[in-house]
CSV table of C-alpha atoms and ligand atoms in Angstrom, one decimal:
chain,number,residue,atom,x,y,z
N,1212,MET,CA,63.2,161.7,81.8
N,1213,ASN,CA,63.8,158.6,79.8
N,1214,THR,CA,63.7,154.9,81.2
N,1215,LEU,CA,65.1,152.0,79.6
N,1216,ASN,CA,65.3,148.5,80.3
N,1217,PHE,CA,67.8,146.1,79.0
N,1218,ASN,CA,66.6,142.3,78.2
N,1219,ILE,CA,68.6,139.4,79.8
N,1220,SER,CA,68.4,136.3,78.6
N,1221,TYR,CA,69.0,133.3,80.4
N,1222,GLU,CA,68.9,129.5,80.3
N,1223,THR,CA,67.0,126.9,83.3
N,1224,TYR,CA,67.7,123.6,83.9
N,1225,ALA,CA,65.7,121.5,86.4
N,1226,ASP,CA,69.0,118.8,86.4
N,1227,ILE,CA,71.8,118.0,85.8
N,1228,ASP,CA,71.2,115.3,83.4
N,1229,GLU,CA,69.5,118.1,81.0
N,1230,LEU,CA,72.6,119.8,80.2
N,1231,SER,CA,74.7,118.7,77.1
N,1232,GLU,CA,77.3,115.8,78.1
N,1233,THR,CA,80.1,119.0,78.2
N,1234,ASP,CA,78.2,120.7,80.6
N,1235,GLN,CA,77.7,117.9,82.9
N,1236,MET,CA,81.0,117.3,83.4
N,1237,LEU,CA,82.1,120.9,84.0
N,1238,CYS,CA,79.6,121.2,86.8
N,1239,ASN,CA,80.9,117.6,87.9
N,1240,LYS,CA,84.4,119.0,88.2
N,1241,ALA,CA,83.3,122.2,89.9
N,1242,LYS,CA,81.7,119.9,92.5
N,1243,ALA,CA,85.0,118.0,92.7
N,1244,ALA,CA,86.6,121.7,92.8
N,1245,LEU,CA,84.2,122.1,96.8
N,1246,ALA,CA,87.3,119.7,98.3
N,1247,SER,CA,90.0,121.9,98.2
N,1248,SER,CA,87.9,125.2,99.3
N,1249,HIS,CA,89.7,126.6,102.1
N,1250,SER,CA,86.7,128.2,104.2
N,1251,PRO,CA,87.1,128.0,108.0
N,1252,TYR,CA,85.6,132.0,108.2
N,1253,SER,CA,82.5,131.7,106.3
N,1254,LYS,CA,82.2,127.3,106.4
N,1255,PHE,CA,80.9,127.9,102.9
N,1256,LYS,CA,82.4,126.5,100.5
N,1257,VAL,CA,82.7,127.5,96.1
N,1258,GLY,CA,83.5,125.4,93.8
N,1259,THR,CA,85.3,126.6,89.9
N,1260,ALA,CA,85.9,124.7,86.8
N,1261,ILE,CA,87.1,126.3,84.1
N,1262,LEU,CA,86.7,125.0,79.9
N,1263,LEU,CA,89.5,126.2,78.3
N,1264,GLY,CA,90.4,126.1,73.9
N,1265,ASP,CA,92.2,122.7,73.8
N,1266,GLY,CA,89.8,120.6,76.3
N,1267,GLN,CA,91.0,121.3,79.0
N,1268,VAL,CA,89.8,122.0,82.6
N,1269,VAL,CA,91.3,124.7,85.6
N,1270,LEU,CA,89.9,124.2,89.0
N,1271,GLY,CA,89.6,127.3,90.9
N,1272,SER,CA,87.9,127.1,95.1
N,1273,ASN,CA,87.9,129.6,97.5
N,1274,GLN,CA,90.9,131.1,100.0
N,1275,GLU,CA,89.1,132.2,102.9
N,1276,ASN,CA,92.1,133.9,105.1
N,1277,VAL,CA,92.8,134.9,108.1
N,1278,ALA,CA,92.9,138.6,107.3
N,1279,TYR,CA,89.3,138.1,105.7
N,1280,PRO,CA,90.0,140.9,103.0
N,1281,SER,CA,92.8,138.5,101.4
N,1282,GLY,CA,90.9,135.9,100.8
N,1283,LEU,CA,89.7,135.1,97.3
N,1284,CYS,CA,86.6,133.7,95.5
N,1285,ALA,CA,87.3,131.0,93.5
N,1286,GLU,CA,86.1,131.9,90.5
N,1287,ARG,CA,88.9,134.6,91.0
N,1288,VAL,CA,91.8,131.4,91.7
N,1289,ALA,CA,90.5,129.7,88.9
N,1290,LEU,CA,90.9,132.7,86.4
N,1291,PHE,CA,93.9,134.2,87.5
N,1292,THR,CA,95.7,130.4,87.2
N,1293,ILE,CA,94.8,130.7,83.5
N,1294,GLY,CA,96.1,134.8,83.3
N,1295,ALA,CA,99.6,133.6,85.1
N,1296,ASN,CA,99.3,130.2,83.4
N,1297,TYR,CA,98.0,130.2,80.6
N,1298,PRO,CA,98.2,133.6,79.2
N,1299,ASP,CA,96.9,132.5,75.4
N,1300,ALA,CA,93.9,130.0,75.8
N,1301,VAL,CA,90.4,131.3,75.1
N,1302,ILE,CA,87.6,130.6,77.7
N,1303,GLN,CA,84.6,127.9,76.4
N,1304,SER,CA,82.5,127.9,80.1
N,1305,MET,CA,82.6,127.5,83.5
N,1306,ALA,CA,80.7,126.2,85.6
N,1307,ILE,CA,80.3,127.3,89.6
N,1308,THR,CA,78.7,125.7,92.8
N,1309,ALA,CA,78.6,125.7,96.7
N,1310,GLN,CA,78.3,124.2,99.2
N,1311,THR,CA,78.2,124.9,103.2
N,1312,GLU,CA,76.9,122.9,106.3
N,1313,ASN,CA,75.6,125.6,107.9
N,1314,PHE,CA,71.4,125.7,105.8
N,1315,LYS,CA,70.6,124.2,102.2
N,1316,ILE,CA,71.0,126.2,99.4
N,1317,GLU,CA,68.6,126.2,97.2
N,1318,ASN,CA,69.4,128.2,94.3
N,1319,PRO,CA,72.3,128.6,91.9
N,1320,VAL,CA,74.8,131.1,93.3
N,1321,THR,CA,75.4,133.9,92.0
N,1322,SER,CA,79.5,135.5,91.4
N,1323,CYS,CA,80.1,138.0,92.7
N,1324,GLY,CA,80.7,141.5,91.4
N,1325,ALA,CA,84.4,141.6,91.1
N,1326,CYS,CA,84.4,138.4,90.0
N,1327,LEU,CA,82.2,139.0,86.9
N,1328,GLN,CA,84.5,142.1,86.6
N,1329,VAL,CA,87.5,140.0,86.1
N,1330,MET,CA,85.2,136.9,84.5
N,1331,ALA,CA,84.2,140.2,81.9
N,1332,GLU,CA,88.3,141.5,82.0
N,1333,TYR,CA,89.1,138.3,80.5
N,1334,GLU,CA,86.0,138.0,78.3
N,1335,LYS,CA,86.4,141.5,76.1
N,1336,ARG,CA,90.3,139.8,76.3
N,1337,GLN,CA,89.7,136.7,74.1
N,1338,ASN,CA,86.7,139.1,72.4
N,1339,GLN,CA,84.5,135.4,73.0
N,1340,PRO,CA,82.0,135.4,74.9
N,1341,ILE,CA,82.6,133.0,78.0
N,1342,ASP,CA,79.0,130.0,79.2
N,1343,VAL,CA,79.2,130.6,83.0
N,1344,LEU,CA,76.9,127.9,85.2
N,1345,PHE,CA,75.8,128.6,88.4
N,1346,TYR,CA,75.0,125.3,89.3
N,1347,CYS,CA,73.1,124.4,92.3
N,1348,ILE,CA,73.5,121.0,93.2
N,1349,ASP,CA,70.4,120.0,95.3
N,1350,GLY,CA,67.9,122.3,92.9
N,1351,GLN,CA,68.1,124.1,89.3
N,1352,ILE,CA,70.8,125.3,87.4
N,1353,MET,CA,71.6,128.7,85.1
N,1354,LYS,CA,72.4,129.2,81.9
N,1355,VAL,CA,74.5,132.6,81.2
N,1356,LYS,CA,76.2,133.1,77.8
N,1357,GLY,CA,77.9,136.1,78.7
N,1358,ILE,CA,79.2,138.7,81.1
N,1359,LYS,CA,77.3,141.8,79.3
N,1360,SER,CA,74.5,139.2,80.8
N,1361,LEU,CA,75.1,139.7,84.4
N,1362,LEU,CA,77.4,142.8,84.1
N,1363,PRO,CA,76.1,145.0,81.6
N,1364,PHE,CA,77.2,148.6,83.3
N,1365,VAL,CA,80.1,147.0,83.1
N,1366,PHE,CA,83.1,149.0,83.5
N,1367,VAL,CA,85.2,149.3,80.8
N,1368,GLU,CA,88.8,150.3,79.8
N,1369,ASP,CA,87.8,153.1,77.0
N,1370,ARG,CA,86.5,154.8,80.4
N,1371,LEU,CA,89.8,155.2,81.2
N,1372,GLY,CA,90.9,158.1,78.6
N,1373,GLY,CA,93.1,156.4,77.0
U,2103,THU,N1,82.8,133.3,98.2
U,2103,THU,C1,83.1,132.8,95.9
U,2103,THU,O1,84.2,132.3,96.4
U,2103,THU,N2,82.9,133.7,95.0
U,2103,THU,C2,82.3,134.4,94.5
U,2103,THU,O2,81.5,134.8,93.9
U,2103,THU,C3,81.2,135.4,95.8
U,2103,THU,C4,81.6,135.2,97.0
U,2103,THU,C5,83.4,132.8,98.6
U,2103,THU,C6,84.1,134.4,98.9
U,2103,THU,C7,84.5,133.3,100.7
U,2103,THU,O3,85.5,132.4,101.1
U,2103,THU,C8,82.6,132.5,101.2
U,2103,THU,O4,82.0,132.7,99.6
U,2103,THU,C9,81.3,133.9,101.3
U,2103,THU,O5,81.8,134.8,101.1
């Protein structure tokens, strides 16, 4: 029997002012994207902003549905928007934030597994790492360089045997 370990590194920032100007801009845009969240069921708003290679920023927010599984997370709303509208774009980085009236969010909200899998797909497609910022409005910011650090055992297409 062997026990193996992953060594995953990520950065934390105590305040948004500690980030680069670009990262600050992206976090602020993710916060602005909260306004379009359609989340009457969970009352949990998620906003994301994605920076493309040409400087364009694409926003996304969670879109819920009365038939609960029909809704979609903010990250996938934005990523699929890019896939459909800017298929040749390179994704540089993305920022994600969350807000709810029900409690104070004290730590960065990290993305669900399905969103990580979709991020991994886009990263693989462009063969360039995507930086991800998890922005806690009333707390710290976590920055991860590349999706592999978030999903080390990612499902990769070569397992399909093609
Ligand atoms: N949600 C996201 O938008 N992103 C995630 O990575 C996890 C969860 C949304 C889905 C749902 O609208 C609400 O947060 C509560 O789960």
